[in-house]
PDB file of C-alpha atoms in Angstrom:
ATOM      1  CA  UNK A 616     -64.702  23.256  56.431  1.00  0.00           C
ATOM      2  CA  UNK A 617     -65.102  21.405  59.928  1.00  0.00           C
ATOM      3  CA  UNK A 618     -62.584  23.528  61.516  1.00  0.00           C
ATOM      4  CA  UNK A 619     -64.912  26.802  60.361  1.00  0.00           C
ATOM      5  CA  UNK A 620     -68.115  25.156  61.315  1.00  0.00           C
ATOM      6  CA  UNK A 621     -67.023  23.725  64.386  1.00  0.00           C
ATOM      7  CA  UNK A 622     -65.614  27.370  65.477  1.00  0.00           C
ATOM      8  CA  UNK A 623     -68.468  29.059  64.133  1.00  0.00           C
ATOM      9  CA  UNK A 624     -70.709  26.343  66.323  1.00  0.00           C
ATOM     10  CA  UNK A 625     -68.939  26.719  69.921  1.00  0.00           C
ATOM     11  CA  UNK A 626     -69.112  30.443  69.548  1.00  0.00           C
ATOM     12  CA  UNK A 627     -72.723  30.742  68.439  1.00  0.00           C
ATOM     13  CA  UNK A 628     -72.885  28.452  71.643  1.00  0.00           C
ATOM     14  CA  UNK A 629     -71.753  31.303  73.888  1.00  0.00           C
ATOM     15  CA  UNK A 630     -74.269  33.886  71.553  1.00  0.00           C
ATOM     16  CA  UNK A 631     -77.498  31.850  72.289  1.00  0.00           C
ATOM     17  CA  UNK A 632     -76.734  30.950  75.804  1.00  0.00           C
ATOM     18  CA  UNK A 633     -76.553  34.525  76.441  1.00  0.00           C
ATOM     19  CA  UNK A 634     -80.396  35.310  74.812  1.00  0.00           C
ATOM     20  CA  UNK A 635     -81.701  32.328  76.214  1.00  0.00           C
ATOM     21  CA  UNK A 636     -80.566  33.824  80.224  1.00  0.00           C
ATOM     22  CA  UNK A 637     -81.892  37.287  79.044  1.00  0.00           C
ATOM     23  CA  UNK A 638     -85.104  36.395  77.460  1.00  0.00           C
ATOM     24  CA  UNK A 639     -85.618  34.154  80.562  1.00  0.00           C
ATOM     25  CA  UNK A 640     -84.508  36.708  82.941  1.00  0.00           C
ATOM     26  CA  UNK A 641     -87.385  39.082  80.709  1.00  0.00           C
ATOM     27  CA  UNK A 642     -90.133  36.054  80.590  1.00  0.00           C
ATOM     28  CA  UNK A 643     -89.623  35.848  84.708  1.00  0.00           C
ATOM     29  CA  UNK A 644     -89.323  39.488  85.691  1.00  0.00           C
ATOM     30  CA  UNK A 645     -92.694  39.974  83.624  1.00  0.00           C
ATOM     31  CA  UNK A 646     -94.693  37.087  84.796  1.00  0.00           C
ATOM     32  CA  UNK A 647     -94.085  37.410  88.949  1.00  0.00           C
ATOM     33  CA  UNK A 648     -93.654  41.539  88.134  1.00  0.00           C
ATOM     34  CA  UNK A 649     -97.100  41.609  86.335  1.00  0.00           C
ATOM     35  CA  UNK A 650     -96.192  43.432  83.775  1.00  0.00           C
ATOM     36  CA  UNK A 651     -97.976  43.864  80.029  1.00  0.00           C
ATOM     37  CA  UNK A 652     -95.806  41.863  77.496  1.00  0.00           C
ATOM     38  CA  UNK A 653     -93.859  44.350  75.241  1.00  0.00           C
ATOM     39  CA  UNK A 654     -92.480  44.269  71.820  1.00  0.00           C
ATOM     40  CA  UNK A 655     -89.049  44.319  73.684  1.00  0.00           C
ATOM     41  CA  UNK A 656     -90.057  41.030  75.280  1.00  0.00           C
ATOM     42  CA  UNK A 657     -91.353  39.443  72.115  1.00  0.00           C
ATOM     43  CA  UNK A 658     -88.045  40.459  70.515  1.00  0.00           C
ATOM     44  CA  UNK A 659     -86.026  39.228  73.314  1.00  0.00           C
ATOM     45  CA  UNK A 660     -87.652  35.862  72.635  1.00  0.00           C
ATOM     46  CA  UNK A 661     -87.543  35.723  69.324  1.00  0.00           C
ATOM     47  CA  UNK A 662     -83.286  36.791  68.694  1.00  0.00           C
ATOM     48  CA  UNK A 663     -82.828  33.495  71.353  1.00  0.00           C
ATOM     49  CA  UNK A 664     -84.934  31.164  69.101  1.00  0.00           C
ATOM     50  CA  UNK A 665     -83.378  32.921  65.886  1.00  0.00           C
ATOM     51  CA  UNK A 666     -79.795  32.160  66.839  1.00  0.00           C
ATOM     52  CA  UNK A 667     -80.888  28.677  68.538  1.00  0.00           C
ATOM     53  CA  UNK A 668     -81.905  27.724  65.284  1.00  0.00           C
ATOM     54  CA  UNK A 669     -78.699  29.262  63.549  1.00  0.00           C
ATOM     55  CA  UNK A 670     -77.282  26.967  66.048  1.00  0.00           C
ATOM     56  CA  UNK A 671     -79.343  24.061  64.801  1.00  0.00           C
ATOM     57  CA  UNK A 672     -78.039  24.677  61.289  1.00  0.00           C
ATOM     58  CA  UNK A 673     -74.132  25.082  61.750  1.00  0.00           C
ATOM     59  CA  UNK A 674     -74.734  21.699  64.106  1.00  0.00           C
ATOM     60  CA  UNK A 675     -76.625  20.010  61.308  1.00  0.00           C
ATOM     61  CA  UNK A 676     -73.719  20.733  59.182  1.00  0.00           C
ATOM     62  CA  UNK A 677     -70.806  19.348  61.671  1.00  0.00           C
ATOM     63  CA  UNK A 678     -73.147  16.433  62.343  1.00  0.00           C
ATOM     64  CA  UNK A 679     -72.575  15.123  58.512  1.00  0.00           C
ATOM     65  CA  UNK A 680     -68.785  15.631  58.422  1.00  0.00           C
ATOM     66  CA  UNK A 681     -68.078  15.244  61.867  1.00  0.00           C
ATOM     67  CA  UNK A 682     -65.245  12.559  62.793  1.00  0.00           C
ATOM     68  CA  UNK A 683     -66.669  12.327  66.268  1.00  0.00           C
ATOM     69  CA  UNK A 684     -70.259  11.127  64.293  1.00  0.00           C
ATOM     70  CA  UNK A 685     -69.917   7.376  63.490  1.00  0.00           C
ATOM     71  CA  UNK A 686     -72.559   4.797  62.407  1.00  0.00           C
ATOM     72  CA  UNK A 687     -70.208   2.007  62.005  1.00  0.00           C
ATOM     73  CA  UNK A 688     -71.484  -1.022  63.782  1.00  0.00           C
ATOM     74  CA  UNK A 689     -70.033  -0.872  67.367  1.00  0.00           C
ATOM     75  CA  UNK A 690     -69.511   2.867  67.582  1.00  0.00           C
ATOM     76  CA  UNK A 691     -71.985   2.840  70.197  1.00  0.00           C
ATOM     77  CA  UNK A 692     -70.057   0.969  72.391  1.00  0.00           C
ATOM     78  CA  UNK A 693     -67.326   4.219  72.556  1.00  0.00           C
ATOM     79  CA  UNK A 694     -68.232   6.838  74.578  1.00  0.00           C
ATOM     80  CA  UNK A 695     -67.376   9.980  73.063  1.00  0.00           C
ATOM     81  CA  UNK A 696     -68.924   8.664  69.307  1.00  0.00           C
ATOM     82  CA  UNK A 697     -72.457   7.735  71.644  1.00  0.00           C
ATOM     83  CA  UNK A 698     -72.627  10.809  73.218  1.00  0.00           C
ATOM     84  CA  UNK A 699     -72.287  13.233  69.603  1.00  0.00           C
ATOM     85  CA  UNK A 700     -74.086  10.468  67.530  1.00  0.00           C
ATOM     86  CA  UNK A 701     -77.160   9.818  69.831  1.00  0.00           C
ATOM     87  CA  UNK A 702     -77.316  11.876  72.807  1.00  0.00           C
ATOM     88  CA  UNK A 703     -75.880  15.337  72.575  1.00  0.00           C
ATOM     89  CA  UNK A 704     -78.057  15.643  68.952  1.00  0.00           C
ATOM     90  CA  UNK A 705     -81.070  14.168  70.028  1.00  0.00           C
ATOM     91  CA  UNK A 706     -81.044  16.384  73.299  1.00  0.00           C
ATOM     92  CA  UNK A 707     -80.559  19.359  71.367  1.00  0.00           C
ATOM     93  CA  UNK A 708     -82.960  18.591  69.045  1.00  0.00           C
ATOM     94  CA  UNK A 709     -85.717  17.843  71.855  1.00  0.00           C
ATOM     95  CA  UNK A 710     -84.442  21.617  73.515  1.00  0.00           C
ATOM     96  CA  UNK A 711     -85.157  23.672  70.456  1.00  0.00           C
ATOM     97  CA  UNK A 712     -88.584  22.258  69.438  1.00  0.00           C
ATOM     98  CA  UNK A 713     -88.938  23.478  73.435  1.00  0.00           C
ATOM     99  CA  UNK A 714     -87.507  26.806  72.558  1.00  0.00           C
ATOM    100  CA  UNK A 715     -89.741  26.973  69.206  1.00  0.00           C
ATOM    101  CA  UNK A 716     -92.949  25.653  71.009  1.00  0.00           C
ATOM    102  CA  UNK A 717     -92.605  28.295  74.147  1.00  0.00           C
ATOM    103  CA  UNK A 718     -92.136  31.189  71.270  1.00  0.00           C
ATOM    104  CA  UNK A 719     -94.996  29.584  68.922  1.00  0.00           C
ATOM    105  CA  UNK A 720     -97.445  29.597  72.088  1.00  0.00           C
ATOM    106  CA  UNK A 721     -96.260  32.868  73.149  1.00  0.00           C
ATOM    107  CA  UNK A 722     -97.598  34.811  70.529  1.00  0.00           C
ATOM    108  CA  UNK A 723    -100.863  32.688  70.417  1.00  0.00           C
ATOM    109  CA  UNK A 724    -101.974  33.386  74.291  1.00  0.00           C
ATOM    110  CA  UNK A 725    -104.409  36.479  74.646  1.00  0.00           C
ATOM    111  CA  UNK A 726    -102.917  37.768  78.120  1.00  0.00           C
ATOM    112  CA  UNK A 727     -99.875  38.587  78.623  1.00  0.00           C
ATOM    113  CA  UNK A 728     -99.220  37.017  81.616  1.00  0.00           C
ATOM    114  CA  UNK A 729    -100.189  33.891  80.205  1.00  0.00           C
ATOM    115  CA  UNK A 730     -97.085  34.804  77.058  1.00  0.00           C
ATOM    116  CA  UNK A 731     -94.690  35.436  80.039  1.00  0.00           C
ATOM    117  CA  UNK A 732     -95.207  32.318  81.653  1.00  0.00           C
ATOM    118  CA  UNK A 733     -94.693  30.330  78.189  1.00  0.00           C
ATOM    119  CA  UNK A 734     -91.730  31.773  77.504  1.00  0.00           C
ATOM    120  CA  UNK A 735     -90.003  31.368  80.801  1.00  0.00           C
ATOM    121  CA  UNK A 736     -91.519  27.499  80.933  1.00  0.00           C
ATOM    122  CA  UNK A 737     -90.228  26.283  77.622  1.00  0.00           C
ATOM    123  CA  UNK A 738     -87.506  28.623  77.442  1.00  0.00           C
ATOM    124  CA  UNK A 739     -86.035  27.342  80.782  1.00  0.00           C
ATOM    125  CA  UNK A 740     -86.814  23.568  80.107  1.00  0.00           C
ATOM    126  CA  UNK A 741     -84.957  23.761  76.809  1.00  0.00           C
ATOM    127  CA  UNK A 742     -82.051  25.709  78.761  1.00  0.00           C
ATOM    128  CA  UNK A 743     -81.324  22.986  80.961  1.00  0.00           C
ATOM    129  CA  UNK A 744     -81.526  20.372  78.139  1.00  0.00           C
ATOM    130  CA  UNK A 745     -79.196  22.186  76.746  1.00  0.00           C
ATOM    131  CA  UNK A 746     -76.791  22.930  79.554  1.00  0.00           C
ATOM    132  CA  UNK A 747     -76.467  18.904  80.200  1.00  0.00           C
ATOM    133  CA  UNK A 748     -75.892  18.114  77.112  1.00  0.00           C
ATOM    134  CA  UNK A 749     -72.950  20.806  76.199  1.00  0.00           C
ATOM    135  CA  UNK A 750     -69.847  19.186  75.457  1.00  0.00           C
ATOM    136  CA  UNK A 751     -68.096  21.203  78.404  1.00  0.00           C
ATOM    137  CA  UNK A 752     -64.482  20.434  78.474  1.00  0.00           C
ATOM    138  CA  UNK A 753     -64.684  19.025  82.322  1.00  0.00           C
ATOM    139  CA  UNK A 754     -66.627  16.237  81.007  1.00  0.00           C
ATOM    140  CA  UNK A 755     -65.084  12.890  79.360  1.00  0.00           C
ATOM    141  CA  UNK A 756     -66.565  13.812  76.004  1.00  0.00           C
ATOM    142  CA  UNK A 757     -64.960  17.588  76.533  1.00  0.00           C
ATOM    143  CA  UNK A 758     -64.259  19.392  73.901  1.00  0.00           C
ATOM    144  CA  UNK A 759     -63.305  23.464  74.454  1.00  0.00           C
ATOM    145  CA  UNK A 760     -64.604  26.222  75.796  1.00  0.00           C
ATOM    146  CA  UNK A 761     -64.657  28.093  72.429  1.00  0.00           C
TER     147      UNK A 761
END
């Protein structure tokens, strides 16, 4: 069951990256381009926060049967059980209530410029949070790129 979730988890990685950078790319090109905001731009917006939260859940799961995830007195001390016990959850956590807030405020502001610029705020924020707290294998905590 970890092996599948852990798989299914580094993939998905690749999956929301992907709509995050496009939605973005969207959220950008229509707030300095002046454009109106589209259903094509809401949807953009809304398939990155649908499979960032698909991301939360298969997480959620390896976080409760993960070997890396200890709360044995000391563990703290170690590195690798730090970073995927405290700070790579925590991070991710704080990045996708980013992600959900920029969508949630999107479809609340009246102009559209105004739902661009939401978007590409939270959306970005939440993408860096993200990016420096990946696991990327050229870090000490590394684990693979898939």
């Amino acid at each position: 069951m970890y092996n599948i979730l852990l798989h299914l988890h580094s993939v998905n990685r690749w999956i929301v990256l992907i709509l995050i950078v496009l939605a973005l790319y969207k959220a950008f090109s229509g707030w300095f381009g002046k454009k109106e905001f589209t259903s094509s731009d809401k949807k953009s917006a809304l398939f990155a926060l649908i499979f960032t939260h698909i991301q939360l859940i298969l997480g959620l799961g390896l976080y409760f049967i993960s070997p890396l995830v200890s709360f044995e007195e000391g563990a703290i001390k170690s590195e690798i059980f730090r970073f995927y016990t405290i700070e790579h959850f925590s991070m991710m956590i704080i990045a996708i209530v980013l992600i959900t807030l920029g969508f949630s405020l999107s479809k609340r502001a009246p102009e559209s410029i105004t739902k661009f610029k939401r978007v590409a705020v939270f959306y970005l924020i939440g993408l860096l949070i993200m990016l420096s707290s990946i696991p990327w294998p050229f870090r000490i905590t590394g684990a693979g790129w898939f």
